mmCIF file of C-alpha atoms in Angstrom:
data_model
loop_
_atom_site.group_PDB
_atom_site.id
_atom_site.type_symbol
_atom_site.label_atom_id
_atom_site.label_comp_id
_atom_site.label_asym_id
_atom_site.label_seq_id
_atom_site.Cartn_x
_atom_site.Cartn_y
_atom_site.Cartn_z
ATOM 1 C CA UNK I 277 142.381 9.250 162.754
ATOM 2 C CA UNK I 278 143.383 6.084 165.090
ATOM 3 C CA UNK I 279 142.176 5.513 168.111
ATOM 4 C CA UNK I 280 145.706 6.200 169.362
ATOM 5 C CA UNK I 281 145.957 9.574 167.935
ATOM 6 C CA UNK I 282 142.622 10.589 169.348
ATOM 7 C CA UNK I 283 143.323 9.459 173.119
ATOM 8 C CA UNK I 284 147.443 11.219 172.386
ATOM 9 C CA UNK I 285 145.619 14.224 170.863
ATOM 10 C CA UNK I 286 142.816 14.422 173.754
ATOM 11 C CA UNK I 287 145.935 14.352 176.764
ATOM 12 C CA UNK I 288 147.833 16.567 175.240
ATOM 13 C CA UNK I 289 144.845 19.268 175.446
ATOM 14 C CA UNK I 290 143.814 18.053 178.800
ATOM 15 C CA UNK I 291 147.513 18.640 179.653
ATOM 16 C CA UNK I 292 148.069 22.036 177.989
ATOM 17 C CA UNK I 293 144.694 23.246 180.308
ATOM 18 C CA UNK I 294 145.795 21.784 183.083
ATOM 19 C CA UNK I 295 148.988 23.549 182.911
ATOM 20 C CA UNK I 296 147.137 26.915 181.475
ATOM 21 C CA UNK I 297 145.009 27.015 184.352
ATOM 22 C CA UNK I 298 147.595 26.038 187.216
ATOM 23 C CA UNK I 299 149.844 29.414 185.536
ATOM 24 C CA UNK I 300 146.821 31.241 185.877
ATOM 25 C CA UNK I 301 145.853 31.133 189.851
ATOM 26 C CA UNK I 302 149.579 30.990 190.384
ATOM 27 C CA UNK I 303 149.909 34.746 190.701
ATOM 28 C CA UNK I 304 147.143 35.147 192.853
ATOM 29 C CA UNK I 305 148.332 32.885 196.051
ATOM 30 C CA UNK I 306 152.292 34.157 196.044
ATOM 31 C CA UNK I 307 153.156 34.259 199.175
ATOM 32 C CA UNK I 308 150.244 32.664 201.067
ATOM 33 C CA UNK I 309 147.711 33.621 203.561
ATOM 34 C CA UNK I 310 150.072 35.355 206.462
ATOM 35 C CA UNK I 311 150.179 33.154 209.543
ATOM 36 C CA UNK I 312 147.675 35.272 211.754
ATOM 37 C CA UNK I 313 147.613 33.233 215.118
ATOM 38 C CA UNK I 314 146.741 29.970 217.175
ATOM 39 C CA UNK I 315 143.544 28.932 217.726
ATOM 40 C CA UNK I 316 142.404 26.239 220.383
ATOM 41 C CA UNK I 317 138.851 24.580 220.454
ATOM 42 C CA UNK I 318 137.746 23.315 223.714
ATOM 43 C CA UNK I 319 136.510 19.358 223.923
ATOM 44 C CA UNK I 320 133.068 19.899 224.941
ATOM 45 C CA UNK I 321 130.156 22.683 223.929
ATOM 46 C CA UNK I 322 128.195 23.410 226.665
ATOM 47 C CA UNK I 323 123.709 23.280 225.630
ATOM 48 C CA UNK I 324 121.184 25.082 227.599
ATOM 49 C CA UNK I 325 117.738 25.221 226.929
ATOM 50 C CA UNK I 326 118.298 27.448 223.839
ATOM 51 C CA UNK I 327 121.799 28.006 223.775
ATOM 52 C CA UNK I 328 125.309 26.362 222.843
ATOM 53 C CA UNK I 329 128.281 28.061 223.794
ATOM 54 C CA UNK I 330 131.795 26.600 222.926
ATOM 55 C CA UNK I 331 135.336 28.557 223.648
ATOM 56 C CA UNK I 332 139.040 27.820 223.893
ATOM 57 C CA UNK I 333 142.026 30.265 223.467
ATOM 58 C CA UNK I 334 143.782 32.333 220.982
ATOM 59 C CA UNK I 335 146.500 34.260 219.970
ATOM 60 C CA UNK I 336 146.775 36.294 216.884
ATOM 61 C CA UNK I 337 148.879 39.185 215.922
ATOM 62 C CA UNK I 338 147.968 41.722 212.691
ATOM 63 C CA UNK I 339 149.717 41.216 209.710
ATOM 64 C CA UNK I 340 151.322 44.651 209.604
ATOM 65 C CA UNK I 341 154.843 44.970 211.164
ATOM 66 C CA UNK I 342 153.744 48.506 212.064
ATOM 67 C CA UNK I 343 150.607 47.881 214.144
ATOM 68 C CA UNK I 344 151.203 46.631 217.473
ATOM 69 C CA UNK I 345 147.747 45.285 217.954
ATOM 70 C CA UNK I 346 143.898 45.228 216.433
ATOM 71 C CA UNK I 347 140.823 44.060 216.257
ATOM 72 C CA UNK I 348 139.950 40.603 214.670
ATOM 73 C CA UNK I 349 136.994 37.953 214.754
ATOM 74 C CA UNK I 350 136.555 34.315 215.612
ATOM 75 C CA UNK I 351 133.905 32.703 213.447
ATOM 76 C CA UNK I 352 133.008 29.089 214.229
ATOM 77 C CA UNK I 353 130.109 26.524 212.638
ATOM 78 C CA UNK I 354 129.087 23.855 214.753
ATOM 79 C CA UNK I 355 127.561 21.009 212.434
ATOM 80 C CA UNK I 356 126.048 17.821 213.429
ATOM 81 C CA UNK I 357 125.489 14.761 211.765
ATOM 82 C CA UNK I 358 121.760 15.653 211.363
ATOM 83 C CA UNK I 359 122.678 18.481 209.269
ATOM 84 C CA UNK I 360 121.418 20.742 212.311
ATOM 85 C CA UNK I 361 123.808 24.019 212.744
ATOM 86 C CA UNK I 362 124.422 26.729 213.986
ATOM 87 C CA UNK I 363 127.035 29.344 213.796
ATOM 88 C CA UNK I 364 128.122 32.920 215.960
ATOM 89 C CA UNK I 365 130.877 34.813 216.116
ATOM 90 C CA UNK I 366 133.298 37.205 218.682
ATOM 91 C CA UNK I 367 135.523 40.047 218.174
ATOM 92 C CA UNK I 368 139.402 39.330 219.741
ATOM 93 C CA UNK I 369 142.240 41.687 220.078
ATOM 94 C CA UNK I 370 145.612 40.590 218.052
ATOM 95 C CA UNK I 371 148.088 41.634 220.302
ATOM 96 C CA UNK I 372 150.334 38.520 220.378
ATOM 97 C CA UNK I 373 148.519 37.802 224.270
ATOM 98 C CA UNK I 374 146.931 34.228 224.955
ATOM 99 C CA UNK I 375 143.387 35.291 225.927
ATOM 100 C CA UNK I 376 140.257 32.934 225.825
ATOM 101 C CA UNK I 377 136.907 33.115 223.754
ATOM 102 C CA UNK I 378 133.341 31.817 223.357
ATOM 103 C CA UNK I 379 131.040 32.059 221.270
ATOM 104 C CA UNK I 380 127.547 31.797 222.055
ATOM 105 C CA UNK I 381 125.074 30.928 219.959
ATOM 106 C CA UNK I 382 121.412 30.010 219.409
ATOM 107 C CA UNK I 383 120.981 25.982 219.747
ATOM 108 C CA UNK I 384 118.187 25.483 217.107
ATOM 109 C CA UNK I 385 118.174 21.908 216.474
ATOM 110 C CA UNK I 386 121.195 21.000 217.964
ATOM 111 C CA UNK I 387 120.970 17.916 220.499
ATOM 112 C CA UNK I 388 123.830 16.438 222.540
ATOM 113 C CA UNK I 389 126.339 14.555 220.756
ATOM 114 C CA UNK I 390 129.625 15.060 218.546
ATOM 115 C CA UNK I 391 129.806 17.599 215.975
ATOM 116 C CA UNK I 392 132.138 19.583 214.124
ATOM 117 C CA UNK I 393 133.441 22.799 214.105
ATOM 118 C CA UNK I 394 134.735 24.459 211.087
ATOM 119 C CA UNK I 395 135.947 28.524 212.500
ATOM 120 C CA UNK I 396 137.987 31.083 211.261
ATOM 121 C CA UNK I 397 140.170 33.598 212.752
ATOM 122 C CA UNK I 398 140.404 36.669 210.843
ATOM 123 C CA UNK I 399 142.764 39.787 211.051
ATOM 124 C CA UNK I 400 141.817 43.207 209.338
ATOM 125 C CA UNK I 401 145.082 44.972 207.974
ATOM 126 C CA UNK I 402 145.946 48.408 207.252
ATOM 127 C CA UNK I 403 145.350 48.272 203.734
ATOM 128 C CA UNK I 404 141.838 46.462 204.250
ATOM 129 C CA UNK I 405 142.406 43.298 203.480
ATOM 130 C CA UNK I 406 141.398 40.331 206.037
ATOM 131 C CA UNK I 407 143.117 37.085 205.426
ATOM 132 C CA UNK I 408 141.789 34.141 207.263
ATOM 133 C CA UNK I 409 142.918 31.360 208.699
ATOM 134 C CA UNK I 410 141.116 28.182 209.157
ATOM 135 C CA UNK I 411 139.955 25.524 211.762
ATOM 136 C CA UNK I 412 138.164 22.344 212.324
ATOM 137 C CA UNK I 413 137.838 20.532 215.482
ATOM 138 C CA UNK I 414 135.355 17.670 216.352
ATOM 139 C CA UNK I 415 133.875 18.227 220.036
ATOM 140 C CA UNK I 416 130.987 16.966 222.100
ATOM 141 C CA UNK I 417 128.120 18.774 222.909
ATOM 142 C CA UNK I 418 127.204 18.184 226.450
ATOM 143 C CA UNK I 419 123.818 19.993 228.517
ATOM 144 C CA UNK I 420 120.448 19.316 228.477
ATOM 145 C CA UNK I 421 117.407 20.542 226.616
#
């Protein structure tokens, strides 16, 4: 066999799994992850001696047409350059209301400086599912230690 026929031979496979694979998740993300809310992040996390709290404001609805409200978290990672981290979380009502959050958290080895958030709201439906939506947000840790 030529060298041509071999590199023809080996796209054509690469192609045909490419495509085989792309049919296969298909199915699984129709639709998309329902659009569950807004989610701000504010520009500074505050440090205490053992503490970091950040916050900012939400809204968020439930995915059902037929609940008017629910229960839903905030989840947020703060990650510095360091690789120190921390993460917490906070239950919100999804009521289609503006409201605030924070999240409090132990500081471990965080120190003042940038880092970056990475959060998630989620939203519980009736049928017990709980899409997510996603967030990332660069802020500056500000306190002392």
């Amino acid at each position: 066999m030529s060298v041509t026929r071999t590199l023809t031979a080996l796209t054509l496979a690469a192609t045909a799994a490419l495509t085989t694979t792309a049919l296969a998740v298909a199915p699984a993300h129709a639709g998309g992850a329902p659009d569950l809310g807004i989610v701000t992040v504010d520009h500074q996390a505050r440090l205490t001696a053992d503490r970091v709290s950040l916050g900012g404001t939400y809204t968020c609805t439930v995915p059902d047409a037929a609940v008017a409200s629910g229960p839903g978290t905030i989840g947020i990672e703060l990650v510095a350059r360091s690789g120190a981290s921390t993460s917490g979380q906070v239950a919100v009502t999804c009521d289609g209301t503006t409201r605030s959050w924070t999240v409090t958290a132990p500081a471990g080895a965080l120190r003042q400086g940038r880092v970056w958030v990475h959060g998630h709201l989620e939203v519980p439906d009736a049928a017990g599912n709980t899409p997510w939506n996603l967030f990332d947000a660069t802020v500056t840790v500000v306190g002392r230690r």
